């Protein structure tokens, strides 16, 4: 029994060591504070009476603070589009427990803005490590600082402020390009965020593999709708909406300049949509608008967005998710949402009708959802698609395919594709990723097998299937990073899953 326990704890240690090695492989230390010869570039941020002084244990002490942000800070050079992680040890002797944050003050064109990157609690008299992470955006100046929350006058010591930077090695060994390999079958694409889009080397690597991109967040209503400006417009006309494109511009520029196609995502969704969009005067204190006003707002929202992209990026967009995730997982009926509440049961039919009216010629209009392989949900999706097909304004269905290695089974995925394909719509796989419990060789091999099986089951549909898109490129930047779900690891190296996608074409090769 004891031997088993010892073995188990050895195993656990090995697993933990492997996990942290994986992380280190993708990051390199670019800075660690060293106070042996002075402040090492650190200074008390903002005007006031705060002072820094050398302290025991290799630390620096800040005293005389007047505000939480009146804190030790230091300027750093950062590269837009690279991921960073930070840690610092803090210690305070004044209160039972205090909250600390690692924050960043960044400025562009003289305008300073702030983000909190990590938090921790420090009990009296104990050294505690606070960790944080950030993907750098483009700014003229970056100041990292260690601040408190709700303890503006607390004196505290800090040491070993450490900055790790993602290894920016985007130079690949000669590997095949997925979009080139699959060019006779369908487009091969990925989701990209605005942070990634700010790093040209990273984008060039993506473009070497993928010929189609979806903005991961930057064309969701939260990003596109300018609530403040909409409020102004609504004073004259309740049906108006103001749109803005700042978040997505770097991505669209890159795509236009490098021959990448775009898939838009998304206009009508229960999530990531400003609540104010549904209220009179765009004011949360006012009642919900009428069905008529809501539909007019939606029409203006889509028309303005299409007009903007057609004017500035003509022909760039090939398809768009008009509605996303409308079906409830457990009941297969329409999920409750503001759209259902304000417009009513036919809101998808109306959304597609309006989209067709204002969309550029040839743009494919999609409904997109997840868990298509789950029976109840599948029934709901198929019923809905039939109604949409009957009205003739929908072009296609997007299978998200956010999967786990344990679920769903390949045969149920195949059955779901078979069933939806019978409706005669265009198809796409819009958000493919497959999580695994750890990144051991055995799990990576299982994941590869699953990726291969999915591509093989999709290939016979290539006449109907417009694209396969993964939801991100490398594991470390995935929204599900802890499950290692993608084709490249945190060091941008191809995983067994990548080679399985390559090999899936083997039987098909001429
Ligand atoms: O990848 C997106 C992630 O960065 C956001 O935090 C998340 C918030 O809902 O949305 C992710 O994208 C979703 C997509 O828009 C729709 N299908 C599910 C995706 C993952 O949640």
Coordinates of C-alpha atoms and ligand atoms in Angstrom, one line a residue:
X1 CA 0.0 0.0 0.0
X2 CA 2.8 2.4 1.1
X3 CA 4.8 1.5 -2.1
X4 CA 1.7 2.3 -4.2
X5 CA 1.3 5.7 -2.5
X6 CA 5.0 6.5 -3.0
X7 CA 4.8 5.5 -6.6
X8 CA 1.7 7.6 -7.0
X9 CA 3.3 10.7 -5.6
X10 CA 6.4 10.1 -7.7
X11 CA 4.1 9.9 -10.7
X12 CA 2.4 13.1 -9.7
X13 CA 5.7 14.9 -9.4
X14 CA 6.7 13.7 -12.8
X15 CA 3.4 15.0 -14.2
X16 CA 3.8 18.4 -12.5
X17 CA 7.4 18.7 -13.7
X18 CA 6.4 17.8 -17.3
X19 CA 3.5 20.3 -17.2
X20 CA 5.8 23.1 -16.1
X21 CA 8.5 22.1 -18.5
X22 CA 5.9 22.4 -21.3
X23 CA 5.2 26.0 -20.3
X24 CA 8.8 26.9 -20.0
X25 CA 9.5 25.6 -23.4
X26 CA 7.3 28.2 -24.9
X27 CA 8.5 31.2 -22.7
X28 CA 11.9 32.7 -22.1
X29 CA 12.9 34.9 -19.1
X30 CA 13.7 38.4 -20.4
X31 CA 13.9 40.2 -17.0
X32 CA 14.3 39.6 -13.3
X33 CA 14.7 42.4 -10.9
X34 CA 18.1 42.7 -9.1
X35 CA 18.4 45.4 -6.4
X36 CA 22.0 44.7 -5.4
X37 CA 23.2 47.9 -7.2
X38 CA 20.1 50.1 -6.6
X39 CA 16.6 50.5 -7.9
X40 CA 17.2 48.7 -11.2
X41 CA 15.0 51.2 -13.1
X42 CA 12.1 51.0 -10.6
X43 CA 10.4 54.2 -9.3
X44 CA 7.3 55.1 -7.3
X45 CA 4.5 55.7 -9.9
X46 CA 2.6 59.0 -10.1
X47 CA 3.4 62.2 -8.1
X48 CA 3.3 62.0 -4.3
X49 CA 5.5 61.3 -1.3
X50 CA 6.2 57.6 -1.9
X51 CA 9.8 56.5 -1.8
X52 CA 11.8 53.4 -2.6
X53 CA 14.5 52.1 -0.4
X54 CA 16.7 49.0 -0.3
X55 CA 15.3 46.3 2.2
X56 CA 16.6 43.0 3.5
X57 CA 16.4 39.7 1.6
X58 CA 17.2 41.3 -1.8
X59 CA 14.0 43.3 -1.7
X60 CA 13.0 46.9 -2.3
X61 CA 10.6 48.7 0.1
X62 CA 8.0 51.3 -0.8
X63 CA 6.8 53.7 1.8
X64 CA 4.9 57.0 2.0
X65 CA 2.2 55.9 -0.5
X66 CA -1.0 57.9 -0.9
X67 CA -2.9 55.9 -3.5
X68 CA -3.2 52.2 -4.5
X69 CA -1.6 53.1 -7.9
X70 CA 1.1 55.1 -6.1
X71 CA 3.3 52.0 -6.5
X72 CA 6.6 50.7 -7.7
X73 CA 6.7 50.7 -11.5
X74 CA 9.3 50.2 -14.3
X75 CA 9.3 50.8 -18.0
X76 CA 9.6 47.8 -20.2
X77 CA 10.0 47.1 -23.9
X78 CA 7.3 44.8 -25.2
X79 CA 6.6 43.3 -28.6
X80 CA 3.0 43.5 -29.8
X81 CA 1.3 40.2 -30.4
X82 CA 3.6 38.2 -28.0
X83 CA 2.4 36.6 -24.8
X84 CA 4.0 37.6 -21.5
X85 CA 3.8 36.2 -18.0
X86 CA 4.9 38.0 -14.8
X87 CA 5.6 37.1 -11.2
X88 CA 6.7 39.1 -8.2
X89 CA 7.1 38.3 -4.5
X90 CA 5.5 40.8 -2.1
X91 CA 5.5 41.1 1.7
X92 CA 3.7 43.5 4.1
X93 CA 3.8 43.8 7.9
X94 CA 1.0 46.2 8.5
X95 CA -2.4 44.4 8.1
X96 CA -3.7 40.9 8.5
X97 CA -4.1 40.5 4.8
X98 CA -3.7 42.8 1.8
X99 CA -4.6 42.4 -1.9
X100 CA -2.0 43.0 -4.5
X101 CA -2.1 43.3 -8.3
X102 CA 0.4 43.3 -11.1
X103 CA -0.8 46.0 -13.5
X104 CA 0.2 47.7 -16.7
X105 CA -0.1 51.4 -17.6
X106 CA 0.3 51.7 -21.4
X107 CA 0.1 54.8 -23.5
X108 CA -0.5 55.6 -27.1
X109 CA -0.5 59.1 -28.5
X110 CA -0.2 60.5 -25.0
X111 CA -3.3 58.7 -23.7
X112 CA -2.6 56.4 -20.8
X113 CA -4.8 53.3 -20.1
X114 CA -4.5 50.5 -17.6
X115 CA -5.1 46.8 -17.2
X116 CA -4.8 44.5 -14.2
X117 CA -2.9 41.4 -15.2
X118 CA -2.8 39.3 -12.0
X119 CA -3.9 39.3 -8.4
X120 CA -2.8 37.8 -5.0
X121 CA -3.3 38.1 -1.3
X122 CA -0.5 38.5 1.2
X123 CA -0.9 37.7 4.9
X124 CA 1.1 39.8 7.4
X125 CA 4.8 38.9 7.4
X126 CA 4.8 36.4 4.6
X127 CA 6.5 36.5 1.2
X128 CA 3.8 35.7 -1.3
X129 CA 4.1 35.3 -5.1
X130 CA 1.6 37.1 -7.4
X131 CA 1.4 35.9 -11.0
X132 CA -0.1 37.6 -14.1
X133 CA -0.2 37.2 -17.8
X134 CA -0.8 39.5 -20.9
X135 CA -0.7 39.4 -24.6
X136 CA 0.9 42.7 -25.7
X137 CA -1.0 45.2 -27.9
X138 CA 0.7 48.0 -29.7
X139 CA 1.5 51.0 -27.5
X140 CA 4.2 53.7 -27.3
X141 CA 5.1 53.0 -23.7
X142 CA 4.6 50.1 -21.2
X143 CA 5.0 50.5 -17.4
X144 CA 4.5 47.4 -15.3
X145 CA 3.7 48.0 -11.7
X146 CA 2.9 46.3 -8.4
X147 CA -0.1 47.9 -6.7
X148 CA -2.5 47.2 -3.9
X149 CA -6.3 47.3 -3.9
X150 CA -8.0 49.0 -0.9
X151 CA -4.7 49.6 0.9
X152 CA -3.5 53.0 -0.5
X153 CA -1.1 53.8 2.3
X154 CA 0.3 50.3 2.9
X155 CA 4.1 50.0 2.8
X156 CA 5.4 46.8 1.3
X157 CA 8.5 45.0 0.1
X158 CA 8.9 43.3 -3.3
X159 CA 11.6 41.3 -5.0
X160 CA 12.2 38.9 -7.9
X161 CA 9.9 40.7 -10.4
X162 CA 10.2 38.3 -13.3
X163 CA 9.1 38.7 -16.9
X164 CA 8.8 35.8 -19.3
X165 CA 8.2 36.4 -23.0
X166 CA 6.8 33.9 -25.5
X167 CA 9.5 32.5 -27.6
X168 CA 8.9 34.2 -30.9
X169 CA 10.3 31.6 -33.2
X170 CA 7.9 31.6 -36.1
X171 CA 10.4 30.3 -38.5
X172 CA 9.2 26.8 -39.3
X173 CA 11.2 23.9 -40.6
X174 CA 9.9 23.0 -44.0
X175 CA 6.4 21.6 -43.2
X176 CA 3.5 21.2 -45.6
X177 CA 0.9 23.9 -45.8
X178 CA -2.6 22.7 -44.8
X179 CA -4.4 25.2 -47.0
X180 CA -2.3 24.2 -50.0
X181 CA -2.7 20.5 -49.3
X182 CA -6.4 20.8 -49.1
X183 CA -6.9 23.4 -51.8
X184 CA -8.8 21.0 -54.1
X185 CA -11.2 20.1 -51.3
X186 CA -12.0 23.1 -49.1
X187 CA -10.5 26.2 -47.5
X188 CA -8.4 25.5 -44.4
X189 CA -8.8 28.3 -41.8
X190 CA -8.3 29.5 -38.3
X191 CA -9.6 32.0 -35.7
X192 CA -7.3 34.9 -35.0
X193 CA -7.5 37.6 -32.4
X194 CA -6.5 41.2 -32.7
X195 CA -3.5 40.6 -30.3
X196 CA -2.1 38.0 -32.6
X197 CA -2.8 40.2 -35.6
X198 CA -0.3 42.8 -34.3
X199 CA 2.7 40.5 -34.8
X200 CA 3.6 40.3 -38.4
X201 CA 6.0 37.3 -38.0
X202 CA 3.2 35.4 -36.2
X203 CA 0.7 36.3 -38.9
X204 CA 3.1 35.2 -41.7
X205 CA 3.3 31.9 -40.0
X206 CA -0.5 31.6 -39.9
X207 CA -0.8 32.7 -43.5
X208 CA 1.7 29.9 -44.5
X209 CA -0.8 27.4 -43.1
X210 CA -4.3 28.9 -43.5
X211 CA -6.0 30.8 -46.3
X212 CA -9.1 31.8 -44.4
X213 CA -9.5 33.5 -41.0
X214 CA -12.3 34.4 -38.6
X215 CA -11.9 37.2 -36.1
X216 CA -12.1 35.3 -32.7
X217 CA -13.9 38.2 -30.9
X218 CA -13.4 41.3 -33.0
X219 CA -16.6 41.2 -35.1
X220 CA -18.9 40.2 -32.3
X221 CA -21.6 42.8 -31.4
X222 CA -19.6 43.8 -28.3
X223 CA -16.7 44.9 -30.5
X224 CA -18.6 46.4 -33.4
X225 CA -21.4 48.3 -31.7
X226 CA -20.4 51.7 -30.5
X227 CA -22.9 52.1 -27.7
X228 CA -22.0 55.7 -26.8
X229 CA -22.4 56.9 -30.5
X230 CA -25.5 54.8 -30.9
X231 CA -27.0 56.6 -27.9
X232 CA -26.5 59.9 -29.7
X233 CA -28.0 58.6 -33.0
X234 CA -31.0 57.2 -31.1
X235 CA -31.9 60.7 -29.9
X236 CA -33.0 61.4 -33.5
X237 CA -34.0 57.9 -34.6
X238 CA -34.4 54.8 -32.3
X239 CA -33.7 52.4 -35.1
X240 CA -30.1 53.7 -35.7
X241 CA -26.9 52.1 -34.6
X242 CA -23.3 53.2 -34.8
X243 CA -20.6 50.7 -35.6
X244 CA -16.8 50.8 -35.1
X245 CA -14.0 48.7 -36.5
X246 CA -10.9 49.5 -34.4
X247 CA -10.6 46.0 -32.9
X248 CA -10.7 44.2 -36.2
X249 CA -8.7 46.6 -38.4
X250 CA -5.2 45.0 -37.9
X251 CA -6.6 41.7 -38.9
X252 CA -8.5 42.9 -41.9
X253 CA -5.5 44.9 -43.1
X254 CA -3.3 41.9 -42.9
X255 CA -5.8 39.6 -44.6
X256 CA -6.3 42.1 -47.5
X257 CA -2.6 42.6 -48.0
X258 CA -1.8 38.8 -47.9
X259 CA -4.6 37.2 -49.9
X260 CA -6.4 35.7 -46.9
X261 CA -10.2 35.2 -47.1
X262 CA -12.4 36.3 -44.2
X263 CA -15.4 34.6 -42.5
X264 CA -17.4 37.1 -40.4
X265 CA -18.6 36.2 -36.9
X266 CA -21.4 37.2 -35.7
X267 CA -24.4 39.4 -35.7
X268 CA -27.1 37.7 -33.7
X269 CA -26.0 35.9 -30.5
X270 CA -27.1 35.7 -26.9
X271 CA -23.6 36.5 -25.7
X272 CA -21.0 39.2 -26.1
X273 CA -23.7 41.7 -27.2
X274 CA -24.2 45.0 -25.4
X275 CA -27.3 44.8 -23.3
X276 CA -28.0 48.5 -24.2
X277 CA -28.6 47.4 -27.9
X278 CA -31.9 46.0 -26.8
X279 CA -33.1 49.1 -24.8
X280 CA -34.8 52.4 -25.8
X281 CA -32.2 55.1 -26.2
X282 CA -29.5 52.5 -25.6
X283 CA -30.2 53.2 -22.0
X284 CA -30.3 50.3 -19.5
X285 CA -32.7 52.2 -17.3
X286 CA -35.3 52.4 -20.2
X287 CA -37.5 49.5 -21.3
X288 CA -36.7 47.0 -24.0
X289 CA -37.4 48.3 -27.5
X290 CA -40.3 47.0 -29.6
X291 CA -39.9 44.1 -32.1
X292 CA -40.1 46.6 -35.0
X293 CA -37.3 48.8 -33.7
X294 CA -35.1 45.8 -32.8
X295 CA -35.4 44.4 -36.3
X296 CA -34.6 47.8 -37.8
X297 CA -31.6 48.1 -35.5
X298 CA -30.4 44.7 -36.7
X299 CA -30.9 45.7 -40.3
X300 CA -28.9 48.9 -39.8
X301 CA -26.2 47.0 -37.9
X302 CA -25.7 44.5 -40.7
X303 CA -26.1 47.0 -43.5
X304 CA -23.6 49.4 -42.0
X305 CA -21.1 46.6 -41.3
X306 CA -21.4 45.2 -44.8
X307 CA -21.1 48.6 -46.4
X308 CA -18.0 49.3 -44.4
X309 CA -16.2 46.1 -45.4
X310 CA -17.3 46.3 -49.0
X311 CA -16.0 49.8 -49.3
X312 CA -12.7 49.2 -47.4
X313 CA -12.1 45.5 -48.1
X314 CA -14.0 44.7 -51.2
X315 CA -14.5 41.0 -51.8
X316 CA -12.5 40.0 -48.7
X317 CA -15.4 38.3 -46.9
X318 CA -16.7 35.0 -48.3
X319 CA -19.2 34.1 -45.6
X320 CA -20.6 35.3 -42.3
X321 CA -22.3 33.8 -39.3
X322 CA -25.6 35.7 -39.2
X323 CA -26.9 33.8 -36.1
X324 CA -24.9 31.8 -33.6
X325 CA -25.9 29.2 -31.0
X326 CA -29.7 29.8 -30.9
X327 CA -30.6 26.2 -29.8
X328 CA -30.7 25.2 -26.1
X329 CA -28.5 22.2 -25.2
X330 CA -30.9 20.3 -23.1
X331 CA -34.3 21.0 -24.7
X332 CA -33.4 21.5 -28.4
X333 CA -35.7 24.5 -28.4
X334 CA -34.7 28.1 -28.8
X335 CA -32.6 29.2 -25.9
X336 CA -33.8 32.2 -23.9
X337 CA -32.2 35.4 -25.0
X338 CA -32.9 39.0 -25.6
X339 CA -33.5 38.2 -29.2
X340 CA -36.3 35.8 -28.4
X341 CA -37.7 38.1 -25.8
X342 CA -37.7 41.3 -27.9
X343 CA -38.4 39.9 -31.4
X344 CA -40.1 36.6 -30.7
X345 CA -39.9 33.0 -32.0
X346 CA -39.3 33.9 -35.6
X347 CA -36.2 36.0 -34.9
X348 CA -33.8 33.8 -36.9
X349 CA -36.1 33.8 -39.9
X350 CA -36.3 37.6 -39.8
X351 CA -32.5 37.9 -39.2
X352 CA -31.7 35.9 -42.3
X353 CA -34.3 37.7 -44.4
X354 CA -32.8 41.1 -43.4
X355 CA -29.3 39.8 -43.9
X356 CA -30.1 38.6 -47.4
X357 CA -31.6 42.0 -48.2
X358 CA -28.5 44.0 -47.2
X359 CA -25.6 41.5 -47.8
X360 CA -23.2 41.9 -50.7
X361 CA -23.9 39.7 -53.6
X362 CA -22.4 36.2 -53.2
X363 CA -21.7 36.4 -49.5
X364 CA -22.7 33.1 -47.9
X365 CA -25.0 33.4 -44.9
X366 CA -24.5 30.8 -42.2
X367 CA -26.2 29.6 -39.0
X368 CA -23.5 28.3 -36.6
X369 CA -23.8 26.1 -33.5
X370 CA -22.0 23.6 -31.3
X371 CA -22.8 20.1 -30.0
X372 CA -24.4 19.1 -33.3
X373 CA -23.5 15.5 -32.5
X374 CA -25.7 15.5 -29.4
X375 CA -29.1 14.0 -30.2
X376 CA -31.5 16.5 -28.6
X377 CA -29.6 19.5 -29.8
X378 CA -29.2 18.0 -33.2
X379 CA -33.0 17.5 -33.5
X380 CA -33.5 21.2 -32.6
X381 CA -30.8 22.4 -35.1
X382 CA -32.2 20.3 -37.9
X383 CA -35.8 21.5 -37.2
X384 CA -34.6 25.1 -37.2
X385 CA -32.5 24.7 -40.4
X386 CA -35.5 23.2 -42.2
X387 CA -37.6 26.3 -41.4
X388 CA -34.7 28.5 -42.6
X389 CA -34.2 26.5 -45.8
X390 CA -37.9 26.8 -46.5
X391 CA -37.7 30.6 -46.5
X392 CA -34.6 30.5 -48.8
X393 CA -32.4 33.1 -47.1
X394 CA -29.8 30.8 -45.5
X395 CA -26.8 29.4 -47.4
X396 CA -25.1 27.2 -44.9
X397 CA -24.6 25.5 -41.6
X398 CA -21.4 25.8 -39.5
X399 CA -20.5 22.9 -37.2
X400 CA -18.4 24.4 -34.4
X401 CA -16.9 21.1 -33.3
X402 CA -15.4 22.1 -29.9
X403 CA -14.7 18.6 -28.8
X404 CA -13.0 16.6 -26.1
X405 CA -11.1 13.4 -26.8
X406 CA -13.7 11.5 -24.7
X407 CA -16.8 13.0 -26.3
X408 CA -18.5 13.0 -28.7
X409 CA -17.6 9.8 -30.6
X410 CA -16.4 9.9 -34.2
X411 CA -19.4 7.8 -35.3
X412 CA -21.8 10.3 -33.8
X413 CA -19.9 13.2 -35.4
X414 CA -20.2 11.3 -38.8
X415 CA -23.9 10.7 -38.3
X416 CA -24.5 14.4 -37.5
X417 CA -22.7 15.5 -40.7
X418 CA -24.6 13.0 -42.7
X419 CA -27.9 14.2 -41.4
X420 CA -27.3 17.9 -41.8
X421 CA -25.8 17.4 -45.2
X422 CA -29.1 16.0 -46.4
X423 CA -30.7 19.4 -46.1
X424 CA -28.7 20.5 -49.1
X425 CA -27.0 23.5 -47.4
X426 CA -23.4 24.5 -47.8
X427 CA -21.4 23.2 -44.7
X428 CA -18.4 24.4 -42.8
X429 CA -16.5 23.3 -39.7
X430 CA -16.1 26.6 -38.1
X431 CA -14.3 26.2 -34.7
X432 CA -12.6 22.8 -34.5
X433 CA -10.5 22.0 -31.4
X434 CA -10.1 18.8 -29.4
X435 CA -9.1 18.9 -25.7
X436 CA -7.0 16.2 -24.1
X437 CA -6.4 15.7 -20.3
X438 CA -2.6 16.1 -20.6
X439 CA 0.0 16.4 -23.2
X440 CA 1.7 13.0 -22.8
X441 CA 2.7 11.2 -25.9
X442 CA -0.2 8.8 -25.5
X443 CA -2.8 11.6 -25.3
X444 CA -1.2 13.5 -28.2
X445 CA -1.4 10.3 -30.3
X446 CA -5.1 9.8 -29.4
X447 CA -5.8 13.4 -30.3
X448 CA -4.0 13.0 -33.6
X449 CA -6.1 9.9 -34.4
X450 CA -9.3 11.9 -33.7
X451 CA -8.2 14.9 -35.8
X452 CA -7.4 12.4 -38.6
X453 CA -10.7 10.6 -38.3
X454 CA -12.7 13.9 -38.4
X455 CA -10.8 15.1 -41.6
X456 CA -11.3 11.7 -43.2
X457 CA -15.0 11.7 -42.5
X458 CA -15.3 15.2 -43.9
X459 CA -13.4 14.7 -47.1
X460 CA -16.3 12.9 -49.0
X461 CA -18.3 16.1 -48.4
X462 CA -15.8 18.4 -50.1
X463 CA -18.4 19.3 -52.8
X464 CA -20.6 20.8 -50.1
X465 CA -18.1 21.7 -47.4
X466 CA -16.7 25.1 -47.9
X467 CA -14.1 25.2 -45.1
X468 CA -12.6 23.6 -42.1
X469 CA -11.4 26.0 -39.5
X470 CA -9.6 25.4 -36.3
X471 CA -10.3 27.7 -33.4
X472 CA -6.8 29.0 -33.0
X473 CA -3.3 28.0 -34.1
X474 CA -1.1 27.1 -31.1
X475 CA -2.1 25.5 -27.8
X476 CA -0.8 28.3 -25.5
X477 CA -3.1 30.9 -27.0
X478 CA -6.2 28.8 -27.2
X479 CA -9.4 29.7 -25.2
X480 CA -9.0 26.1 -23.9
X481 CA -5.2 26.2 -23.4
X482 CA -5.2 23.8 -20.5
X483 CA -6.6 21.0 -22.8
X484 CA -3.9 21.4 -25.5
X485 CA -6.6 21.4 -28.2
X486 CA -4.9 22.6 -31.4
X487 CA -2.5 21.6 -34.1
X488 CA 0.6 23.5 -33.0
X489 CA 2.2 23.5 -29.5
X490 CA 3.2 26.6 -27.5
X491 CA 6.5 26.8 -29.4
X492 CA 4.6 26.9 -32.7
X493 CA 5.8 23.4 -33.5
X494 CA 3.5 21.0 -35.4
X495 CA 2.0 18.3 -33.1
X496 CA 1.1 14.8 -34.0
X497 CA -2.4 16.2 -34.7
X498 CA -1.0 18.4 -37.4
X499 CA 0.6 15.4 -39.1
X500 CA -2.6 13.4 -38.8
X501 CA -4.4 16.2 -40.7
X502 CA -1.7 16.0 -43.3
X503 CA -1.9 12.2 -43.5
X504 CA -5.8 12.2 -43.8
X505 CA -5.3 13.2 -47.4
X506 CA -3.2 10.2 -48.2
X507 CA -5.9 7.9 -49.6
X508 CA -7.1 10.8 -51.6
X509 CA -3.8 11.7 -53.2
X510 CA -3.8 11.3 -57.0
Ligands
LIG1 O1 -12.6 32.4 -28.6 C1 -13.5 33.2 -27.9 C2 -13.0 33.6 -26.6 O2 -11.8 34.4 -26.7 C3 -14.0 34.4 -25.8 O3 -13.6 34.6 -24.5 C4 -15.3 33.6 -25.8 C5 -16.4 34.3 -25.0 O4 -17.7 33.7 -25.2 O5 -15.8 33.3 -27.1 C6 -14.9 32.5 -27.8 O6 -15.4 32.2 -29.0 C7 -16.6 31.5 -29.0 C8 -17.3 31.7 -30.4 O7 -17.5 33.1 -30.5 C9 -18.6 30.9 -30.5 N1 -18.4 29.6 -30.2 C10 -17.7 29.2 -29.0 C11 -16.4 29.9 -28.9 C12 -15.7 29.6 -27.6 O8 -16.5 30.0 -26.5

